Coordinates of C-alpha atoms in Angstrom, one line a residue:
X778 CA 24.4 38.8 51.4
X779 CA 23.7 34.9 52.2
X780 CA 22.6 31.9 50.4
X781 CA 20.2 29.5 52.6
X782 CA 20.3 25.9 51.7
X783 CA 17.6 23.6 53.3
X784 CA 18.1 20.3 52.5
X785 CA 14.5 18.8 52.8
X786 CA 16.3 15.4 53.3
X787 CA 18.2 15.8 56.7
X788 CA 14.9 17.2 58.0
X789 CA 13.0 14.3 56.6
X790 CA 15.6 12.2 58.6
X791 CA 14.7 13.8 61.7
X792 CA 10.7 14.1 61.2
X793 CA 11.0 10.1 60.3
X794 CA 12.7 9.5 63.6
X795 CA 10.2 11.8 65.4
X796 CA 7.6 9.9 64.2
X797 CA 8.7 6.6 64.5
X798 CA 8.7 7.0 68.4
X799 CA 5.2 9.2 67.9
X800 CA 4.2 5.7 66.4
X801 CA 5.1 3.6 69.5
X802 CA 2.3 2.4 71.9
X803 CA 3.2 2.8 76.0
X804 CA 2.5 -0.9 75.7
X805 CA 5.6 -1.5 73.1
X806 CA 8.3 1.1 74.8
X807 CA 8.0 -1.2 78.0
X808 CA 8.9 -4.2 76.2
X809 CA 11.8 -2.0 74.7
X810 CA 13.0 1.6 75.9
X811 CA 15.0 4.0 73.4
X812 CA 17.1 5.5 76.3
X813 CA 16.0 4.9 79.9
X814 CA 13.1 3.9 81.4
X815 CA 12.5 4.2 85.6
X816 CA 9.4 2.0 86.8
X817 CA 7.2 1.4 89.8
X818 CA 5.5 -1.9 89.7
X819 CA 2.1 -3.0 91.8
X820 CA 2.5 -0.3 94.1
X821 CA -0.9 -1.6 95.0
X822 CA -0.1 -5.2 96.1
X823 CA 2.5 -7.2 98.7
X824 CA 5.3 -7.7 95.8
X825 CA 6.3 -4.1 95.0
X826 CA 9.1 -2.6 92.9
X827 CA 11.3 -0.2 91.7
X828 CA 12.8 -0.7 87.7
X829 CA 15.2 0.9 86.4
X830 CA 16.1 0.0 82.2
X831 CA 18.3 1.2 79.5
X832 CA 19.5 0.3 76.4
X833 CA 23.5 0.1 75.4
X834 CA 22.8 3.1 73.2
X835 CA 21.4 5.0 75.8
X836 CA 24.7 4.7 78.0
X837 CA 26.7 5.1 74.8
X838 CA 24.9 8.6 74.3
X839 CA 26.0 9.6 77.6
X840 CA 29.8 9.4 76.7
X841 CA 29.7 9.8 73.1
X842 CA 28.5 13.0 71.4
X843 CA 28.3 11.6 68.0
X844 CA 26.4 8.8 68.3
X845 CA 23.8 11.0 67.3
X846 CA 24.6 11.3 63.7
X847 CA 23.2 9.6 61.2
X848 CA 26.4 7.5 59.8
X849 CA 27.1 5.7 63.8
X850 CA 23.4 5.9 64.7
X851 CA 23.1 3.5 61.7
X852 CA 26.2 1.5 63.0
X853 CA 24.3 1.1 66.1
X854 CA 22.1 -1.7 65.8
X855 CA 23.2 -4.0 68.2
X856 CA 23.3 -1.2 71.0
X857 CA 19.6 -0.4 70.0
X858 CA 18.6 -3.5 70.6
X859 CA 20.5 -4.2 74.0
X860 CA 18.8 -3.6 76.9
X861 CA 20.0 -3.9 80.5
X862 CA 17.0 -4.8 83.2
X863 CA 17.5 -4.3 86.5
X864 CA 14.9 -4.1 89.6
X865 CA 14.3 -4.0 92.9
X866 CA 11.9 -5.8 95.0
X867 CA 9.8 -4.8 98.1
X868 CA 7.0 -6.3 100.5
X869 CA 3.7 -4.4 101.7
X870 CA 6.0 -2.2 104.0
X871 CA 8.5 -1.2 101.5
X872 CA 11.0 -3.3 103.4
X873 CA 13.4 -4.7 100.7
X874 CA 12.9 -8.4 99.7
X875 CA 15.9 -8.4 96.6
X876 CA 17.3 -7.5 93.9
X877 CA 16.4 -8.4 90.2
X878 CA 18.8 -8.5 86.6
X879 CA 18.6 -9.2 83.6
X880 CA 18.9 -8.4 80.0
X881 CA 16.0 -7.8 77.0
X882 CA 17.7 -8.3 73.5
X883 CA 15.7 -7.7 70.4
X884 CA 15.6 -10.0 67.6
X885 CA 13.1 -8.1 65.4
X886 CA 12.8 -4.3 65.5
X887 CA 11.0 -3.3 62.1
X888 CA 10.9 0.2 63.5
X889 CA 14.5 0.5 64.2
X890 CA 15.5 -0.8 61.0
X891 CA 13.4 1.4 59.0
X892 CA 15.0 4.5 61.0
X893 CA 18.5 3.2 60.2
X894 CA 18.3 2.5 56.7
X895 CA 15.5 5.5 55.9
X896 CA 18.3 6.7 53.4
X897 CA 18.0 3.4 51.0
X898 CA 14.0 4.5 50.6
X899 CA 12.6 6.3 47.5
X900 CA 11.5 9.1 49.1
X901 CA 15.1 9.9 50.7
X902 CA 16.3 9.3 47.4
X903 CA 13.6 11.5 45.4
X904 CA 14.2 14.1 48.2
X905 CA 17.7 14.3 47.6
X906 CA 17.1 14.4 43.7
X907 CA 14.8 17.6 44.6
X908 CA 17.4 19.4 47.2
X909 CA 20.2 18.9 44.6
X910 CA 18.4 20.4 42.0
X911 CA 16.4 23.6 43.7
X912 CA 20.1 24.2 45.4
X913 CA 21.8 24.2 42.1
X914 CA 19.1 26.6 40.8
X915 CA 19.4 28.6 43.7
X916 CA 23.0 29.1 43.2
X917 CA 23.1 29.6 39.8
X918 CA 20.3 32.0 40.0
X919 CA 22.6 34.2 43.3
X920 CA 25.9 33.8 40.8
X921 CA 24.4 35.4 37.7
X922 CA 23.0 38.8 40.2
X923 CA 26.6 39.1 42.2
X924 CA 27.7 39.5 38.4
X925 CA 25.8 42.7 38.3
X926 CA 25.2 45.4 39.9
X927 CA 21.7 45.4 40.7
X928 CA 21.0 48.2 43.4
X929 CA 18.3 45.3 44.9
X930 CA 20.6 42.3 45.0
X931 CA 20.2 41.6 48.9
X932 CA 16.5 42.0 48.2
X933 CA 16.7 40.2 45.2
X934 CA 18.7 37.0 47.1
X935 CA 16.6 37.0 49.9
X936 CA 14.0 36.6 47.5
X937 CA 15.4 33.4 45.8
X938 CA 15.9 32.0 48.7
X939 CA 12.5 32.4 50.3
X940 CA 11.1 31.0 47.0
X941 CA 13.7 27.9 47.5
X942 CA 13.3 27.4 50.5
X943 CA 8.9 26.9 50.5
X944 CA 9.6 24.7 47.3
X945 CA 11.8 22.8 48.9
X946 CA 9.9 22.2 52.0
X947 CA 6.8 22.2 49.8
X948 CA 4.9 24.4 51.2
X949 CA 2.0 25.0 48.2
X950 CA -0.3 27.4 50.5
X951 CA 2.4 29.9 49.9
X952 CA 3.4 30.1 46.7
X953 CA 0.1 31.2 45.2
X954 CA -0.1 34.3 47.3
X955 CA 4.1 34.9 47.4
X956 CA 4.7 34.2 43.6
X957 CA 2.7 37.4 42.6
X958 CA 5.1 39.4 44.5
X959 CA 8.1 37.1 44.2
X960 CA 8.9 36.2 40.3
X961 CA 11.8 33.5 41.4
X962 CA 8.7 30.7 41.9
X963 CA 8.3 30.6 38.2
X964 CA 11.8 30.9 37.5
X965 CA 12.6 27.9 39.2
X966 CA 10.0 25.8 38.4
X967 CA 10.7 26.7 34.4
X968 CA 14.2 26.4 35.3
X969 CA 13.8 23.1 37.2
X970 CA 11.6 21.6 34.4
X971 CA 14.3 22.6 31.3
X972 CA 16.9 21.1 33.3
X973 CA 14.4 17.5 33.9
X974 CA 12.3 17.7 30.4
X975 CA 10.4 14.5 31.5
X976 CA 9.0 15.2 35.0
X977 CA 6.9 18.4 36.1
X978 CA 7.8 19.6 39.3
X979 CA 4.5 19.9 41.3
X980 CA 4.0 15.9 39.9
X981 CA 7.4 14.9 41.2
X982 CA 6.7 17.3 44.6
X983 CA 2.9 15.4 44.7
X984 CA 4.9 11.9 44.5
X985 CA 7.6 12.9 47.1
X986 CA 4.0 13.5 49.2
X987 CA 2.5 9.7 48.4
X988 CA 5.7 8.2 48.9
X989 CA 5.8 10.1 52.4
X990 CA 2.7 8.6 53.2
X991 CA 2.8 5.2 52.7
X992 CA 6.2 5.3 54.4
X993 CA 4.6 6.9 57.2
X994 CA 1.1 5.0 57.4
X995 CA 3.0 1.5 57.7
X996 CA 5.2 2.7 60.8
X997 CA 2.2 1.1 63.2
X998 CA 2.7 -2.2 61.5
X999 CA 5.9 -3.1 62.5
X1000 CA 6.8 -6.2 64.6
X1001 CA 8.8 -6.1 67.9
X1002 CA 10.3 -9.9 68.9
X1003 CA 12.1 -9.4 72.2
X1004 CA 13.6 -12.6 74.3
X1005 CA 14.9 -12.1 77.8
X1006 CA 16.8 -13.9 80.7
X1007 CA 16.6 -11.8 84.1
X1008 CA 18.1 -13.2 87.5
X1009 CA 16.6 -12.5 91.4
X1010 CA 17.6 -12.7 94.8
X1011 CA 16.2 -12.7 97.9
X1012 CA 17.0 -10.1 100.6
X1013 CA 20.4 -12.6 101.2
X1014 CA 21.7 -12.5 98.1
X1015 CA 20.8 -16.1 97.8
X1016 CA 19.7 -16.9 94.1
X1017 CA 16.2 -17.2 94.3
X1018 CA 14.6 -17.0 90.8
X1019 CA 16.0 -17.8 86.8
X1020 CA 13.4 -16.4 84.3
X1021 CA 13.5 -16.8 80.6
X1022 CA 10.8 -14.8 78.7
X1023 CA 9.9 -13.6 75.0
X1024 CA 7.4 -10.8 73.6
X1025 CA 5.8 -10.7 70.2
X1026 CA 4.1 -7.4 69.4
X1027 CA 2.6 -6.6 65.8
X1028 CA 1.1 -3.4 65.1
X1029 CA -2.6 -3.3 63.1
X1030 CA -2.5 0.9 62.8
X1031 CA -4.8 1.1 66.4
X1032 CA -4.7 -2.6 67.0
X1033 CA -1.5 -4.3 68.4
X1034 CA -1.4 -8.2 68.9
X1035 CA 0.5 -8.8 72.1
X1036 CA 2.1 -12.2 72.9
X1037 CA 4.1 -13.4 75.9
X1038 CA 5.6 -16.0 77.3
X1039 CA 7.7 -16.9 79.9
X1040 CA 9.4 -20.0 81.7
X1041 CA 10.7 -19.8 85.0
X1042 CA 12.5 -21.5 87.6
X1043 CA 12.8 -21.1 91.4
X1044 CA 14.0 -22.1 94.8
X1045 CA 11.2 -21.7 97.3
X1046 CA 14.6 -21.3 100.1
X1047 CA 12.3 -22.2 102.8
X1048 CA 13.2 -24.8 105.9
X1049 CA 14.7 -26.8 102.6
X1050 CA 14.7 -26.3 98.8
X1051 CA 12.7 -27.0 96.5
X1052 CA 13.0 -26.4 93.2
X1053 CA 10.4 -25.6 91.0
X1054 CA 9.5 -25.1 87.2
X1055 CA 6.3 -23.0 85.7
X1056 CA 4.9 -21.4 82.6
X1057 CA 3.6 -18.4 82.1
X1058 CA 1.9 -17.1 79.0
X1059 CA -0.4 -14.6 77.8
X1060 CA -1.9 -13.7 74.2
X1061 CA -4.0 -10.8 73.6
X1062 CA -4.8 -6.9 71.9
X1063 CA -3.8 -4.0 73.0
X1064 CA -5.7 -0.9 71.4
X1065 CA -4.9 2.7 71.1
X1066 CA -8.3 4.1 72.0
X1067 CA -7.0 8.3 71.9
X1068 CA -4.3 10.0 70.3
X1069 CA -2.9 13.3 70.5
X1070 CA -0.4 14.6 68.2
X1071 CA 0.0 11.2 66.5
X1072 CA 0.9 10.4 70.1
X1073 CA -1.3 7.8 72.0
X1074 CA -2.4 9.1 74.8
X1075 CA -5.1 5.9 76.2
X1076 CA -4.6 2.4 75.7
X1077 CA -6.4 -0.5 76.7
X1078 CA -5.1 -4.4 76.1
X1079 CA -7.3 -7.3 76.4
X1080 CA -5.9 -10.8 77.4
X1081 CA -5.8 -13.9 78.7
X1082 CA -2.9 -15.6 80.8
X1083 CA -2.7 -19.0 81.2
X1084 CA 0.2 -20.4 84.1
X1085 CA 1.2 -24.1 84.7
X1086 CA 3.2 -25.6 87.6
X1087 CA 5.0 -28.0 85.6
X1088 CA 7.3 -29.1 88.6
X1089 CA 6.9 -29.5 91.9
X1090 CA 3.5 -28.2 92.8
X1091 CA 2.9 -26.6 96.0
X1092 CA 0.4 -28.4 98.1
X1093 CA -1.8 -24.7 98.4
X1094 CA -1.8 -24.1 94.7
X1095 CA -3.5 -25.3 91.4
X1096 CA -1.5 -26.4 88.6
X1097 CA -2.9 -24.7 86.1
X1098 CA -4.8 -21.2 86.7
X1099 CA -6.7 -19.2 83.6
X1100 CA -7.5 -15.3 83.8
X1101 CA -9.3 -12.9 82.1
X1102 CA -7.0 -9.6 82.4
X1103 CA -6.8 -6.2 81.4
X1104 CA -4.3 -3.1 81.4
X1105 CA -5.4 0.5 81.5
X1106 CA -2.6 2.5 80.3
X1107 CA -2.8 6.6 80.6
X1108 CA -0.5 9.0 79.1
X1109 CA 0.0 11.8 81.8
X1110 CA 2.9 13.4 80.2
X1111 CA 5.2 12.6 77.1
X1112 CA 7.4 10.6 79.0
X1113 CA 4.6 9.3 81.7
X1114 CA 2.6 6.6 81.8
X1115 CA 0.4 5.1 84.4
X1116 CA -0.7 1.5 83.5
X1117 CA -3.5 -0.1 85.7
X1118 CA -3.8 -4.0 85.4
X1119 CA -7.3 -5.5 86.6
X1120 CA -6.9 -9.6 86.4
X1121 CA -9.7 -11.8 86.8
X1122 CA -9.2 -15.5 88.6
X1123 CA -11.8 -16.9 86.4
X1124 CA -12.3 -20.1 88.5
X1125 CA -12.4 -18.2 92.0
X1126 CA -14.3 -15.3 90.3
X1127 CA -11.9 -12.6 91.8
X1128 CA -10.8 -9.8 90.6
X1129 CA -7.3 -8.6 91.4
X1130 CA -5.7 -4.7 90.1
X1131 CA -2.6 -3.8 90.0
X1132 CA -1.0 0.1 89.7
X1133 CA 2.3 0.9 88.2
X1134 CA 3.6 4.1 87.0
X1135 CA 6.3 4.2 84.1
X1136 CA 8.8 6.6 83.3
X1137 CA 10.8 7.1 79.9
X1138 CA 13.5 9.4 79.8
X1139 CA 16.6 10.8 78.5
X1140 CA 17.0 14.0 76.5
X1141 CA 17.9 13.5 73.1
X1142 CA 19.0 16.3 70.4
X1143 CA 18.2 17.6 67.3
X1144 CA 19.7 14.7 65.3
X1145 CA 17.9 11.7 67.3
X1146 CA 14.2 11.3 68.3
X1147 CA 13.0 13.7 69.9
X1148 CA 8.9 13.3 71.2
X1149 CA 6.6 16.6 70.5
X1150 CA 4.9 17.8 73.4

């Protein structure tokens, strides 16, 4: 004899999480990775590289098994938000031209905070209200047969706890074919409804479903603000390069608005040094053309980048340049993407591409995010 309890709400937790990250664009996880992320950049051009990032959390999860659980998962904001940035930097040859650092901190993560406090929604809470209340029935209807001594009890049990279980999970393609050979569906629901006078059980199950949805529906709206300071250094050692950058991305459902910006400050280290200062910024939308599994699978983003010297210009060089750009961004796997960039110099009328290939990874249990295949 056993008693099966599902609590809908644990499972809601984890299908939440799931798709939360189903929700994230290939465009959004490399602003921010979850766990690790291992890039090639322009593998096309002269200035290649290899990337390797990862949050705090994802080298917590590596040393500490329950990190995974909801109560520290929740604790973990600050680790979420922490990423660590590091690169290295080739020429045409693949001979090694330095090494690149840095750190990516998040200042909003709408997605991140919705995962850690799903418990304060309404639909946790009304899924708790309805897992407390079928489990109570359950039990009560198992204690009043082990007081008998019905010849059918296992049967019997089993029984209950099928019906439980496929109200519980609310699963209402089953119950009209099961309940004619299984008379615990309208036990429970009569049961349930003398116990709660004032709600009917299919209307609270049917609210429990909207309140799903909207929850679910708004996951693509959520705002990423990201600011960054990464270091590099040529093949020396010799500092060579301070960068400060920010991202702002905000989700429309298939739309995402994308908008970057970054200041940075070098030493040419040639014959003598010169120290420079630029801009460079970029506003555009990156669109989630194909989906598969509530996964996207093809993006393309549409911008434009605007750069300024705004210290010492270089005698070859303009001091302010405009182009026309665009990323082609193909899902290969679940954790693989291949982004092609195609810029366009829209005073020289050239057109320049660029391949990378980006890989998030990290395996991650039954109690985190874990992406369907």
């Amino acid at each position: 004899m056993s008693v099966h309890v599902v609590l809908a709400q644990d499972k809601e937790v984890q299908k939440f999480r799931e798709a939360t990250d189903d929700s994230k664009s290939g465009n959004y996880k490399e602003v921010l990775s979850n766990l690790f992320q291992l890039g090639t950049s322009n593998l096309t051009g002269p200035n290649k590289s290899v990337e390797f990032n990862s949050t705090l959390y994802g080298i917590k999860s590596i040393f500490c098994e329950n990190i995974t659980t909801d109560k520290v998962f929740s604790e973990q904001k600050f680790s979420r938000n922490l990423e660590f940035n590091t690169k290295l930097n080739f020429d045409e040859q693949f001979k090694y031209k330095g090494f690149s650092g840095g750190i990516t901190y998040a200042l909003i993560n709408q997605r991140d905070k919705d995962v850690a406090n799903f418990k304060d929604t309404d639909l946790y809470k009304n899924l708790q209200f309805l897992d407390n209340e079928l489990s109570e029935i359950q039990f009560g209807f198992v204690e009043q047969l082990t007081k008998t001594d019905d010849k059918e009890l296992s049967a019997k049990i089993e029984a209950i706890n099928l019906a439980t279980s496929i109200l519980i999970n609310k699963e209402f393609d089953k119950i009209d074919e099961l309940s004619k050979s299984n008379i615990y569906f309208d036990k429970i629901i009569t049961e349930f409804e003398n116990r709660n006078k004032s709600i009917k059980l299919v209307d609270h199950i049917t609210k429990i479903h909207e309140l799903r949805d909207k929850e679910y529906s708004d996951l693509e709206k959520k705002a990423l603000w990201t600011v960054s300071l990464n270091g590099t250094t040529n093949d020396k050692g010799n500092n060579k390069k301070l960068t400060f950058g920010t991202v702002f991305l905000q989700g429309f459902k298939h739309l995402e608005l994308d908008i970057r910006s970054n200041l940075i400050y070098s030493d040419t280290l040639i014959e003598k040094s010169v120290q420079r200062l630029e801009s460079r910024n970029s506003a555009g939308l990156n669109y989630k053309m194909f989906k598969r599994n509530d996964q996207s699978v093809f993006e393309i983003k549409l911008y434009m980048e605007y750069n300024s010297i705004l210290k010492n210009q270089l005698a070859d060089e303009k001091k302010n340049t405009f182009l026309a750009s665009s990323d082609f961004r193909l899902r290969v796997t679940k954790d693989i993407w291949v982004p092609l960039t195609i810029k366009y110099d829209i005073e020289k009328s050239n057109f320049l591409g660029f391949l990378n290939i980006t890989y998030n990874f990290g395996k991650e249990d039954e109690d985190k995010l874990v992406l369907n295949e």
